[in-house]
Each structure stands twice: as C-alpha cells, then as structure tokens.
Amino acid sequence: MKRYFHTLAFTIAAALMAVLPAACTEDESEIGLNLVDPMTVYDGKIDTLYADWAYGERDDSLRTSGYSYCAIGNYRDAVFGAVTSTLYTQVALPAASNSINFAPGSGIVIDSVVLYFVRDALYPDSTRDYRFHFEVRTLAEPVLADTVYYGFDSIAVDMTRKAFFDDVVTVRSSDTLIRLRLDDDFRDVIGISAEAADFAEAVKGLRIRILDDADQGVVSVDMSAMNTRLSAYYHFGDIDTAESEYQFDIGNVAAHFMHYGHDYSGTEFGGRDSVGAMDRMCLEPLGGYNVWVSFDSAVKRFHREHPEAAIHHAEMLLPVAATNNDGATRPDRIMAFVKDTGNVERYINDIIDAYMYAGFDGQYYSDKNAYRLRVTQHLQGMLRADGDKGTMLVLNSRRNSAARTILNGPNSDKPLKIVFVYSE
C-alpha cells in the first residue's frame, strides 16, 4: 500500500523548557526541534509525507556565461556515460586600460606568454594528483560580451593556426595555480596596437580543453580570481631593463562561457530528454539531469484531514542510494526550484528568505547518509494550494563541478520524504 504519512503527537509543555536550551544550537534532530522557540507552547505533532512520483529531466538549456567559476575536463562512469566541459574566453585588456601598443616598432619585446588559472576543485578525487593534457587554440570568431551563452553553444577554432599549448601538465592536489606557457608564436597574436574593443575583436579568444588521452578528471577554476589571467612578460628593446609583466584579463572583465558534451551510449539515459526515477534519482551536473518530484497525493490527503494546519518546521530528506559512487567527491549542496505562474523556474521560498542559503541547508549529512532541505514555507504553500505541482532538485554547483549523486526514489526501501512539525 502506498505510504502517505505516519503521525506521532507530542506536547511542548513547561516541563520541557527545563531541558531545552534557551537559544538555538548547531546540533539538530531529524525534525529540527531546536528550531522551535522553547518559550512557545503549542500542541505540536510530527508527520511524514512520501512522494508519488519522480522523473529525471535533461538540463540542456543551462546558461554558462557570466559566472565566476567554470569547469575544464572530461569524465566517464557507468551510470552517466561520458561528459566533457570546454572553456571559451575572450582575451581582454585589463579594466584600467583603454588601449595597448605591443606592435612592432613600439620598442616592446615580448619574451613569453603564460596562461594562469586559479584552481578551485578537482573531480573525482580532490586528494590525488592528475596528469591533464591541456590544449589551447585561438578562436575563428570572437566571444561576444553582449551575448548569452548556454551549455550547448560553441565557437569554431582557427585551424590555420597551430595549438598554442598542447601538452600534459601535472596538477597536484596541493596546487593552487595552473600554469600553461603558450607557444612563442602567440606573441604575434597579441603584438598589435589597438583600442580595447578592437583588440578583443582582433584576438578573438581562446578555447581551453583537456583531451582524454591522459588522466580523466575535471578541474574547476575561479575565473574571478586576480591570478586567473594571461600574462605577457616583456622588456624594452635593447635597453637593459628588468622584465615587466602585462596582465590581460580572461575572466573578470572578459566574456567567457562553457560548452558541455555528453555521450550517454550504453546508459539508461540514452540521450532522452526525460527518464523515470521511481527507483533511483540521478542528479548530474554540467548540462546533465535534474530531478522533478511530487508529493501531490500526500499533500492533498493531509490538507483534507488538517485544513487549518500551520507548519512550524519541515525538511525534505533525500537518502543517498547504495549504488552511489562513494569514492568520488560529493556535490556540495542540493537546491530546490518550482515553476511560477509564468512557467519560470525560481527558488522555493525557503531559499529566497534564507539569505545565502543559511536557513535552507541542502547539504549532505553522513550520519543519515542523506541530503537535507528545509522546506517549511514550501510545504505551507503546497497545503495552501491544496496540491504539489512538482519540485525540481538540482545540484548547486552544476555549472562548474562534475560531482554527481544518486538518490533513493519513491519506490526504494528508504525513499525520499518530508518530515514536519505542525499544529492546528
């Protein structure tokens, strides 16, 4: 029989005040009793709702331009198949520069050009070293600052030019900076005199990717960091001067975006736009799959029996499936969205009102082997509407991390559920 809820009544009385602290603590029970003001006396009850259905939906229209973090690399596993993430970026003058003159005759001699990335994270194992085969090529068309780019977008490279970097680099778990020294011919690309807009148009931009003939893995980089840059080291002609550095922007000011490629051959997904998720719910980043869940029947049944119920605390518990890849880095947080009256996806109210997600949670708890989402206002809203049109679960870092997870579906032995405290 379909499980909808299990009820356990309790009363917060004056005797309980003696054992409860006067302020909230960081240690919370499964139903978040410490979030209840101990000075408030009411006839509280605990209840549980179980989901009716769940399905996975392809996240194939994910915007990737305008974000501070990005991912470069490739990875394959038996569940999700293969994924690649490629970075496209402008090479722009720094914000304080309106023009540049590195052209022949300027007296400036460029000695070398180095591409730097501030490393953020490594996947699948953040504690190991990787041998990544980086390739850097110039683009045939510029990356446009006034254009919105999505994960399916890409720009052709200029095949009349050779790759300006094509080599294996060891990225250690202790490294904070990745350094790629570009071929000397790249000096001709930036050795021009131009205004800022004309420079971006002339240089076009770069495609940076990791080829799959060395270690597989994905590195996340911080594009907004000061040390993520393209540096030209130069001196003045025959004058015996110290070498100077000119820092071009490839992140903060420069337009950039990511392209995601997926190969689902031999997997249950098969490139379909949606898949069933009743037994297990697969959350995949980098333009992979999100999951929609609904508690519609349980919400309607509870609302019929408790039409005046006030929700004091509610949390959605998402147990991690036994088939999950426990050796890999877990996603940092799971977020929840709904669709508004205009069919536009937005955060649930608990996230909107919980500044910086502090009150929403969404993180993994090893003691429960589950992710926990606080959904108090979201559940109250569903009861007010007498139904659940669906909640979309997404990975918080789905644009810049390859970390994925598999959760128990509604039909599993330990299914997802909403546990809540209410009174009426």
XYZ file of C-alpha atoms in Angstrom, residues 193-399:
207
model
C 48.304 48.293 -31.341
C 44.573 48.653 -30.698
C 41.783 50.099 -28.606
C 40.165 47.715 -26.120
C 37.206 46.762 -28.350
C 39.370 46.372 -31.442
C 41.857 44.255 -29.502
C 39.136 41.817 -28.396
C 37.877 41.615 -31.979
C 41.366 41.001 -33.391
C 42.454 38.373 -30.867
C 39.032 36.620 -30.944
C 39.603 34.492 -27.843
C 40.735 31.079 -26.698
C 39.329 27.573 -26.431
C 40.813 25.664 -23.484
C 40.077 21.994 -23.072
C 41.536 18.788 -21.607
C 41.966 15.870 -24.006
C 41.140 12.330 -22.904
C 44.465 10.632 -23.698
C 45.891 11.234 -20.207
C 44.108 11.176 -16.830
C 40.372 11.649 -16.788
C 39.050 14.279 -14.442
C 37.573 17.746 -14.197
C 39.243 20.809 -12.696
C 37.148 23.747 -11.507
C 38.783 27.160 -11.831
C 37.989 30.538 -10.336
C 37.594 32.964 -13.242
C 37.082 35.948 -10.945
C 40.347 35.458 -9.050
C 43.031 38.094 -9.571
C 45.620 35.480 -10.527
C 43.456 33.934 -13.254
C 44.980 35.814 -16.174
C 47.044 35.807 -19.371
C 50.439 37.381 -18.673
C 52.845 38.763 -21.271
C 56.417 39.142 -19.976
C 58.364 41.769 -21.894
C 61.291 44.188 -21.928
C 62.113 47.366 -23.854
C 64.219 46.677 -26.943
C 67.962 46.726 -26.466
C 67.719 48.650 -23.214
C 68.989 46.651 -20.286
C 65.806 46.754 -18.193
C 64.152 44.316 -15.856
C 61.435 42.137 -17.313
C 57.934 43.526 -16.842
C 54.543 41.811 -16.805
C 51.361 42.902 -18.591
C 48.234 41.101 -17.371
C 45.437 40.502 -19.862
C 42.023 39.542 -18.487
C 40.437 36.167 -19.283
C 37.848 36.081 -16.524
C 36.644 39.075 -14.589
C 36.222 41.574 -17.420
C 36.469 39.141 -20.307
C 33.357 37.351 -21.562
C 33.572 33.581 -21.179
C 31.346 30.512 -21.221
C 31.472 26.719 -21.122
C 30.385 24.068 -23.595
C 29.233 20.676 -22.286
C 29.290 17.495 -24.332
C 27.592 14.242 -23.258
C 27.768 10.701 -24.589
C 25.101 8.506 -22.986
C 25.837 5.448 -25.132
C 25.185 2.253 -23.191
C 23.421 4.035 -20.295
C 19.787 4.152 -19.192
C 19.564 7.776 -20.328
C 20.296 7.225 -23.998
C 20.208 10.963 -24.647
C 16.499 11.192 -23.783
C 15.017 14.441 -22.502
C 13.405 12.678 -19.528
C 13.803 9.369 -17.705
C 11.977 7.575 -14.910
C 13.312 7.999 -11.398
C 10.988 5.951 -9.204
C 13.723 3.599 -8.001
C 16.717 5.930 -8.053
C 17.062 9.621 -8.797
C 20.199 10.572 -10.718
C 21.432 14.159 -10.404
C 24.100 15.014 -12.970
C 25.804 18.400 -13.418
C 27.285 20.119 -16.490
C 24.084 20.053 -18.509
C 23.135 16.535 -17.355
C 19.926 15.718 -15.468
C 17.829 17.371 -12.778
C 15.013 15.553 -10.945
C 11.369 16.524 -10.516
C 9.498 15.090 -7.509
C 5.883 15.454 -6.358
C 4.108 14.806 -3.059
C 0.723 15.709 -4.533
C -1.442 12.854 -3.181
C 0.044 13.050 0.308
C -0.328 16.844 0.411
C -3.985 16.681 -0.660
C -4.776 13.926 1.809
C -3.147 15.760 4.690
C -4.893 19.005 3.731
C -8.296 17.283 3.726
C -7.705 15.906 7.213
C -5.985 19.017 8.614
C -7.314 22.063 6.699
C -6.142 24.537 9.363
C -2.654 23.092 9.892
C 0.220 25.517 10.475
C 3.678 24.211 9.566
C 6.365 25.109 12.108
C 9.261 23.203 10.564
C 9.641 20.875 7.589
C 12.581 19.224 5.909
C 12.924 17.056 2.839
C 15.272 14.127 3.433
C 16.989 12.656 0.358
C 18.787 9.377 1.198
C 21.809 8.572 -0.969
C 21.423 5.334 -2.926
C 23.597 2.317 -2.189
C 24.698 2.354 -5.846
C 26.252 5.798 -5.438
C 29.966 6.215 -6.216
C 31.193 6.697 -2.648
C 34.808 7.131 -3.717
C 34.099 10.351 -5.568
C 33.652 13.856 -4.188
C 30.033 14.510 -3.238
C 28.102 17.542 -4.522
C 28.248 20.359 -2.002
C 24.533 21.143 -1.917
C 21.191 20.260 -3.488
C 18.857 23.148 -4.322
C 15.091 23.187 -4.901
C 13.081 25.056 -7.533
C 9.435 25.415 -8.515
C 7.754 26.923 -11.552
C 5.765 30.100 -11.029
C 2.577 31.124 -12.836
C 4.631 32.140 -15.883
C 6.224 28.691 -16.023
C 9.543 30.266 -14.991
C 11.732 28.292 -12.610
C 12.556 30.007 -9.311
C 13.927 29.025 -5.908
C 11.438 27.786 -3.335
C 10.540 30.448 -0.760
C 12.717 28.871 1.932
C 15.795 29.678 -0.142
C 14.644 33.173 -1.070
C 14.027 34.088 2.580
C 17.065 32.229 3.972
C 19.794 34.688 2.992
C 22.833 32.919 1.491
C 21.030 29.555 1.908
C 21.848 29.554 5.643
C 18.321 28.602 6.636
C 17.751 26.249 3.733
C 20.631 23.812 4.304
C 20.645 21.360 1.340
C 23.897 19.729 2.452
C 24.904 16.101 2.944
C 24.836 14.525 6.418
C 26.976 11.429 6.863
C 25.112 10.258 9.982
C 21.927 9.952 7.908
C 23.655 9.277 4.575
C 21.225 11.809 3.160
C 20.860 15.377 1.962
C 18.521 17.604 3.966
C 16.490 20.513 2.606
C 14.458 22.777 4.868
C 11.110 23.297 3.135
C 8.863 24.851 5.802
C 7.430 27.652 3.684
C 7.390 25.455 0.598
C 5.216 22.845 2.324
C 2.914 25.504 3.779
C 2.479 26.888 0.271
C 1.609 23.455 -1.128
C -1.036 22.987 1.559
C -2.434 26.438 0.822
C -2.661 25.487 -2.872
C -4.030 22.028 -1.971
C -1.511 20.177 -4.092
C 2.044 19.829 -5.321
C 2.808 20.695 -8.938
C 6.347 19.453 -8.533
C 9.676 20.438 -7.007
C 12.838 20.387 -9.103
C 16.037 19.195 -7.397
C 19.299 20.476 -8.861
C 22.961 20.408 -7.885
C 24.134 23.748 -6.572
C 27.474 23.658 -8.445
C 26.119 22.091 -11.612
C 27.864 24.668 -13.843
